[in-house]
């Protein structure tokens, strides 16, 4: 049994991950800003607002591992919420790393983003170059910055950087890609494609993602690993699946631009963490339950 500190515990991956930790009888501490936050029974809340000034003395004095899943909910609101994004995404990471060093943690796990690879015609392996900083944008820039900070601590404790690709699942914020596409199809709103089929991606279900994060806790070496799903689908293929389920014909609108894919190579994930099995067609009802849209 380990004592594990989790940030982002009320998010899509965080909640599923905490439940898996509890199943394994780990002692789980969750950093949350809302005292009304609904955490799984057995999780010990640590009330800290990462977007404000906070002291590491609020954190437990003994922790074996930190799993840093939190990110600013305002990641799209640049430059209006730039400082909020910085404090949650970057400053909190630096402070948690320092806290981990002070108390002698064994491992630090961080969820970055597959988006730092940019787009391309082939699946990205972990050793692929990332987008130059001048083209990353603010949100992805914070992810890249945190990876640099975290890797500098690899001589102090083990660091594992996970790069998820389009995680989806029950309870996800409706502004995220997959539920947004489902809502567009169900509401007869246009789906914009910059080619006949749009970009191709390999989205990963939260159950597969949370198993991968759970197994990352057992790794003994520092590493970087992509987290993505078992199938590659274009935006058109995704929306056609939604349309078939709902009995609706998706409305597509062609826009100018080149369609370049964002696909994560999951060879290392399958070798070290987990072989993802959940395909989109098998969980379509989860989208309907959230939106209230049922098949015609």
Tab-separated table of C-alpha atoms in Angstrom:
chain	number	residue	atom	x	y	z
A	1	UNK	CA	0.000	0.000	0.000
A	2	UNK	CA	1.312	3.447	-0.953
A	3	UNK	CA	0.358	6.977	0.048
A	4	UNK	CA	-0.460	8.754	-3.219
A	5	UNK	CA	-1.265	12.419	-3.821
A	6	UNK	CA	-3.497	13.060	-6.834
A	7	UNK	CA	-4.324	16.392	-8.450
A	8	UNK	CA	-7.244	16.672	-10.871
A	9	UNK	CA	-9.076	13.989	-8.926
A	10	UNK	CA	-12.513	15.347	-9.854
A	11	UNK	CA	-11.734	15.278	-13.569
A	12	UNK	CA	-12.526	12.542	-16.068
A	13	UNK	CA	-9.291	10.560	-15.637
A	14	UNK	CA	-8.739	11.582	-12.037
A	15	UNK	CA	-11.948	10.126	-10.683
A	16	UNK	CA	-11.510	6.817	-12.541
A	17	UNK	CA	-7.881	6.624	-11.451
A	18	UNK	CA	-8.717	7.283	-7.780
A	19	UNK	CA	-11.271	4.492	-7.824
A	20	UNK	CA	-8.626	2.086	-9.116
A	21	UNK	CA	-6.196	3.183	-6.413
A	22	UNK	CA	-8.810	2.537	-3.736
A	23	UNK	CA	-9.470	-0.924	-5.171
A	24	UNK	CA	-5.787	-1.689	-4.579
A	25	UNK	CA	-6.032	-0.367	-0.993
A	26	UNK	CA	-3.725	2.608	-1.559
A	27	UNK	CA	-4.100	5.642	0.695
A	28	UNK	CA	-5.289	8.427	-1.614
A	29	UNK	CA	-5.036	12.172	-1.009
A	30	UNK	CA	-6.737	14.439	-3.542
A	31	UNK	CA	-5.979	18.123	-4.085
A	32	UNK	CA	-9.317	19.886	-4.659
A	33	UNK	CA	-10.320	23.538	-4.481
A	34	UNK	CA	-14.053	23.057	-3.885
A	35	UNK	CA	-15.077	21.900	-0.410
A	36	UNK	CA	-18.282	20.575	-1.974
A	37	UNK	CA	-16.353	18.427	-4.456
A	38	UNK	CA	-17.707	14.890	-4.753
A	39	UNK	CA	-14.809	12.514	-4.278
A	40	UNK	CA	-14.978	8.719	-4.160
A	41	UNK	CA	-15.531	7.469	-0.624
A	42	UNK	CA	-12.193	6.792	1.003
A	43	UNK	CA	-10.273	9.621	-0.701
A	44	UNK	CA	-8.852	12.200	1.711
A	45	UNK	CA	-9.348	15.760	0.370
A	46	UNK	CA	-6.606	18.388	0.549
A	47	UNK	CA	-8.235	21.771	-0.050
A	48	UNK	CA	-5.978	23.897	-2.241
A	49	UNK	CA	-6.880	26.208	-5.123
A	50	UNK	CA	-3.955	25.760	-7.524
A	51	UNK	CA	-4.877	29.001	-9.306
A	52	UNK	CA	-4.164	30.988	-6.110
A	53	UNK	CA	-1.156	31.330	-3.840
A	54	UNK	CA	-0.819	28.258	-1.649
A	55	UNK	CA	1.696	26.801	0.780
A	56	UNK	CA	3.150	23.308	0.532
A	57	UNK	CA	2.621	22.989	4.300
A	58	UNK	CA	-1.027	22.261	3.445
A	59	UNK	CA	0.061	18.999	1.835
A	60	UNK	CA	0.638	15.712	3.700
A	61	UNK	CA	4.053	15.354	5.347
A	62	UNK	CA	4.559	11.834	3.989
A	63	UNK	CA	3.698	10.828	0.423
A	64	UNK	CA	5.231	8.067	-1.694
A	65	UNK	CA	4.055	9.264	-5.090
A	66	UNK	CA	2.511	12.302	-6.793
A	67	UNK	CA	0.199	11.865	-9.785
A	68	UNK	CA	-0.334	15.296	-11.307
A	69	UNK	CA	-3.428	15.225	-13.543
A	70	UNK	CA	-4.763	18.750	-12.948
A	71	UNK	CA	-4.962	21.397	-15.644
A	72	UNK	CA	-6.631	24.779	-15.781
A	73	UNK	CA	-10.280	24.642	-16.928
A	74	UNK	CA	-9.571	27.919	-18.719
A	75	UNK	CA	-6.981	26.422	-21.077
A	76	UNK	CA	-8.809	27.863	-24.098
A	77	UNK	CA	-9.121	31.372	-22.622
A	78	UNK	CA	-5.844	32.930	-23.684
A	79	UNK	CA	-4.810	35.666	-23.121
A	80	UNK	CA	-7.672	36.616	-20.758
A	81	UNK	CA	-6.918	33.784	-18.297
A	82	UNK	CA	-3.203	33.405	-19.032
A	83	UNK	CA	-2.172	33.769	-15.383
A	84	UNK	CA	-4.731	31.190	-14.245
A	85	UNK	CA	-3.412	28.759	-16.854
A	86	UNK	CA	0.179	29.430	-15.796
A	87	UNK	CA	-0.487	28.997	-12.077
A	88	UNK	CA	-2.402	25.730	-12.449
A	89	UNK	CA	-0.408	24.204	-15.290
A	90	UNK	CA	3.145	25.402	-14.611
A	91	UNK	CA	3.586	27.000	-11.192
A	92	UNK	CA	1.756	24.193	-9.410
A	93	UNK	CA	3.942	21.638	-11.201
A	94	UNK	CA	7.119	23.400	-10.056
A	95	UNK	CA	5.852	23.630	-6.481
A	96	UNK	CA	4.763	19.979	-6.399
A	97	UNK	CA	8.168	18.902	-7.704
A	98	UNK	CA	9.877	20.890	-4.966
A	99	UNK	CA	7.491	19.437	-2.382
A	100	UNK	CA	8.244	15.945	-3.672
A	101	UNK	CA	11.969	16.531	-3.334
A	102	UNK	CA	11.591	17.857	0.219
A	103	UNK	CA	9.587	14.917	1.517
A	104	UNK	CA	11.420	12.227	-0.464
A	105	UNK	CA	8.829	10.845	-2.885
A	106	UNK	CA	9.703	7.864	-5.052
A	107	UNK	CA	7.873	8.849	-8.230
A	108	UNK	CA	6.190	11.748	-9.997
A	109	UNK	CA	3.656	10.988	-12.749
A	110	UNK	CA	2.438	13.772	-15.037
A	111	UNK	CA	-0.151	13.898	-17.800
A	112	UNK	CA	1.112	16.076	-20.628
A	113	UNK	CA	-0.612	16.050	-24.048
A	114	UNK	CA	-0.167	14.275	-27.366
A	115	UNK	CA	-0.856	17.657	-28.918
A	116	UNK	CA	2.765	18.739	-28.396
A	117	UNK	CA	3.741	16.597	-31.400
A	118	UNK	CA	1.687	18.769	-33.718
A	119	UNK	CA	0.119	17.039	-36.715
A	120	UNK	CA	1.526	14.660	-39.292
A	121	UNK	CA	0.801	11.818	-41.681
A	122	UNK	CA	2.244	9.088	-39.421
A	123	UNK	CA	1.672	7.969	-35.857
A	124	UNK	CA	3.976	9.768	-33.438
A	125	UNK	CA	6.423	7.762	-31.365
A	126	UNK	CA	7.664	9.129	-28.063
A	127	UNK	CA	11.039	10.095	-29.533
A	128	UNK	CA	9.448	12.250	-32.254
A	129	UNK	CA	10.357	15.958	-32.080
A	130	UNK	CA	7.730	18.209	-30.560
A	131	UNK	CA	6.385	21.376	-32.144
A	132	UNK	CA	8.776	24.355	-31.899
A	133	UNK	CA	7.840	26.567	-28.969
A	134	UNK	CA	6.982	29.489	-31.258
A	135	UNK	CA	4.130	27.427	-32.761
A	136	UNK	CA	2.883	25.475	-29.740
A	137	UNK	CA	0.426	28.043	-28.437
A	138	UNK	CA	-0.085	28.930	-24.791
A	139	UNK	CA	-1.776	25.772	-23.475
A	140	UNK	CA	0.511	23.272	-25.191
A	141	UNK	CA	3.423	25.536	-24.325
A	142	UNK	CA	2.632	25.018	-20.645
A	143	UNK	CA	2.649	21.257	-21.183
A	144	UNK	CA	6.016	21.360	-22.930
A	145	UNK	CA	7.396	23.638	-20.215
A	146	UNK	CA	6.275	21.228	-17.510
A	147	UNK	CA	7.933	18.306	-19.262
A	148	UNK	CA	11.236	20.213	-19.134
A	149	UNK	CA	10.759	20.978	-15.441
A	150	UNK	CA	9.842	17.398	-14.614
A	151	UNK	CA	12.701	15.805	-16.542
A	152	UNK	CA	15.174	17.907	-14.588
A	153	UNK	CA	14.117	15.972	-11.455
A	154	UNK	CA	14.808	12.551	-12.967
A	155	UNK	CA	18.023	12.358	-10.942
A	156	UNK	CA	16.049	12.939	-7.721
A	157	UNK	CA	13.122	10.527	-8.193
A	158	UNK	CA	11.531	8.553	-11.014
A	159	UNK	CA	9.464	10.680	-13.382
A	160	UNK	CA	6.863	9.303	-15.773
A	161	UNK	CA	5.372	11.594	-18.403
A	162	UNK	CA	2.186	10.379	-20.085
A	163	UNK	CA	0.957	11.984	-23.311
A	164	UNK	CA	-2.786	11.291	-23.725
A	165	UNK	CA	-4.576	11.561	-27.066
A	166	UNK	CA	-8.232	12.633	-26.845
A	167	UNK	CA	-9.457	10.880	-23.709
A	168	UNK	CA	-13.243	10.483	-23.595
A	169	UNK	CA	-15.834	8.818	-21.405
A	170	UNK	CA	-18.880	9.244	-19.127
A	171	UNK	CA	-19.116	12.577	-17.337
A	172	UNK	CA	-16.691	14.387	-19.617
A	173	UNK	CA	-17.017	18.139	-20.025
A	174	UNK	CA	-19.294	18.707	-23.002
A	175	UNK	CA	-16.896	21.221	-24.550
A	176	UNK	CA	-14.316	18.509	-25.258
A	177	UNK	CA	-13.940	17.036	-28.735
A	178	UNK	CA	-15.828	13.745	-28.572
A	179	UNK	CA	-18.978	14.901	-26.721
A	180	UNK	CA	-18.968	18.073	-28.838
A	181	UNK	CA	-19.029	16.030	-32.053
A	182	UNK	CA	-21.843	13.866	-30.676
A	183	UNK	CA	-23.834	16.963	-29.779
A	184	UNK	CA	-23.283	18.434	-33.255
A	185	UNK	CA	-24.651	15.301	-34.873
A	186	UNK	CA	-27.617	15.012	-32.498
A	187	UNK	CA	-28.491	18.719	-32.950
A	188	UNK	CA	-28.064	18.707	-36.742
A	189	UNK	CA	-25.228	21.224	-36.484
A	190	UNK	CA	-22.545	21.335	-39.143
A	191	UNK	CA	-19.272	19.484	-38.623
A	192	UNK	CA	-16.352	21.320	-40.201
A	193	UNK	CA	-13.901	19.196	-42.182
A	194	UNK	CA	-10.718	20.470	-43.805
A	195	UNK	CA	-10.727	17.485	-46.191
A	196	UNK	CA	-13.227	14.857	-47.248
A	197	UNK	CA	-12.818	13.016	-43.935
A	198	UNK	CA	-11.065	15.428	-41.567
A	199	UNK	CA	-8.107	14.571	-39.387
A	200	UNK	CA	-7.548	11.056	-38.110
A	201	UNK	CA	-7.075	10.419	-34.384
A	202	UNK	CA	-6.981	7.444	-32.001
A	203	UNK	CA	-9.079	8.568	-29.022
A	204	UNK	CA	-8.808	6.589	-25.799
A	205	UNK	CA	-11.635	5.680	-23.436
A	206	UNK	CA	-11.176	6.755	-19.834
A	207	UNK	CA	-11.261	3.142	-18.621
A	208	UNK	CA	-8.257	2.268	-20.772
A	209	UNK	CA	-6.521	5.532	-19.868
A	210	UNK	CA	-7.026	5.072	-16.116
A	211	UNK	CA	-5.677	1.509	-16.252
A	212	UNK	CA	-2.603	2.823	-18.043
A	213	UNK	CA	-2.086	5.526	-15.405
A	214	UNK	CA	-2.569	2.943	-12.670
A	215	UNK	CA	0.059	0.660	-14.175
A	216	UNK	CA	2.422	3.608	-14.614
A	217	UNK	CA	2.607	3.651	-10.825
A	218	UNK	CA	4.474	0.348	-11.022
A	219	UNK	CA	7.176	1.475	-13.471
A	220	UNK	CA	10.696	1.454	-12.042
A	221	UNK	CA	12.377	3.753	-14.571
A	222	UNK	CA	11.757	7.293	-15.780
A	223	UNK	CA	10.081	7.346	-19.179
A	224	UNK	CA	7.657	9.062	-21.589
A	225	UNK	CA	4.663	7.075	-22.898
A	226	UNK	CA	1.812	7.891	-25.269
A	227	UNK	CA	-1.717	7.037	-24.081
A	228	UNK	CA	-4.152	6.462	-26.947
A	229	UNK	CA	-6.867	4.119	-28.121
A	230	UNK	CA	-6.867	0.918	-30.196
A	231	UNK	CA	-8.396	2.310	-33.398
A	232	UNK	CA	-7.644	5.172	-35.743
A	233	UNK	CA	-10.731	7.073	-36.910
A	234	UNK	CA	-11.265	10.162	-39.003
A	235	UNK	CA	-13.618	12.886	-37.782
A	236	UNK	CA	-16.066	11.790	-40.481
A	237	UNK	CA	-15.895	8.171	-39.326
A	238	UNK	CA	-16.523	9.246	-35.728
A	239	UNK	CA	-19.524	11.366	-36.696
A	240	UNK	CA	-20.872	8.660	-38.996
A	241	UNK	CA	-20.811	6.268	-36.025
A	242	UNK	CA	-22.709	8.814	-33.956
A	243	UNK	CA	-25.148	9.370	-36.814
A	244	UNK	CA	-25.752	5.658	-37.287
A	245	UNK	CA	-26.468	5.282	-33.577
A	246	UNK	CA	-28.822	8.280	-33.508
A	247	UNK	CA	-30.498	7.530	-36.833
A	248	UNK	CA	-29.327	10.876	-38.224
A	249	UNK	CA	-27.233	11.898	-41.185
A	250	UNK	CA	-24.381	14.148	-40.075
A	251	UNK	CA	-24.068	17.498	-41.822
A	252	UNK	CA	-20.550	18.197	-43.060
A	253	UNK	CA	-19.128	21.496	-44.189
A	254	UNK	CA	-15.857	21.688	-46.099
A	255	UNK	CA	-13.443	24.399	-44.982
A	256	UNK	CA	-10.089	25.384	-46.415
A	257	UNK	CA	-6.910	23.903	-44.994
A	258	UNK	CA	-4.838	20.752	-45.030
A	259	UNK	CA	-5.944	17.756	-43.009
A	260	UNK	CA	-3.011	16.468	-40.962
A	261	UNK	CA	-3.528	13.663	-38.498
A	262	UNK	CA	-2.789	13.467	-34.763
A	263	UNK	CA	-2.193	9.814	-33.975
A	264	UNK	CA	-0.184	8.396	-31.106
A	265	UNK	CA	1.929	5.290	-31.584
A	266	UNK	CA	0.944	3.015	-28.685
A	267	UNK	CA	3.601	0.329	-29.013
A	268	UNK	CA	5.266	1.404	-25.773
A	269	UNK	CA	1.922	1.768	-23.987
A	270	UNK	CA	1.008	-1.807	-24.928
A	271	UNK	CA	4.412	-3.098	-23.852
A	272	UNK	CA	4.727	-1.312	-20.507
A	273	UNK	CA	1.250	-0.268	-19.357
A	274	UNK	CA	-1.879	-1.640	-20.955
A	275	UNK	CA	-3.325	-2.898	-24.241
A	276	UNK	CA	-6.389	-0.693	-24.868
A	277	UNK	CA	-9.480	-2.598	-25.948
A	278	UNK	CA	-12.444	-0.210	-25.855
A	279	UNK	CA	-13.667	0.894	-29.289
A	280	UNK	CA	-15.943	3.833	-29.863
A	281	UNK	CA	-18.714	1.763	-31.434
A	282	UNK	CA	-19.001	-0.262	-28.219
A	283	UNK	CA	-19.715	2.695	-25.902
A	284	UNK	CA	-22.001	4.943	-27.965
A	285	UNK	CA	-24.746	4.708	-25.369
A	286	UNK	CA	-22.511	6.560	-22.902
A	287	UNK	CA	-22.789	9.701	-25.046
A	288	UNK	CA	-26.560	9.355	-25.218
A	289	UNK	CA	-26.861	9.036	-21.442
A	290	UNK	CA	-25.043	12.326	-20.919
A	291	UNK	CA	-26.958	14.364	-23.505
A	292	UNK	CA	-30.341	12.701	-23.213
A	293	UNK	CA	-30.304	12.021	-26.953
A	294	UNK	CA	-31.577	8.536	-27.746
A	295	UNK	CA	-31.565	6.595	-31.003
A	296	UNK	CA	-34.493	7.281	-33.341
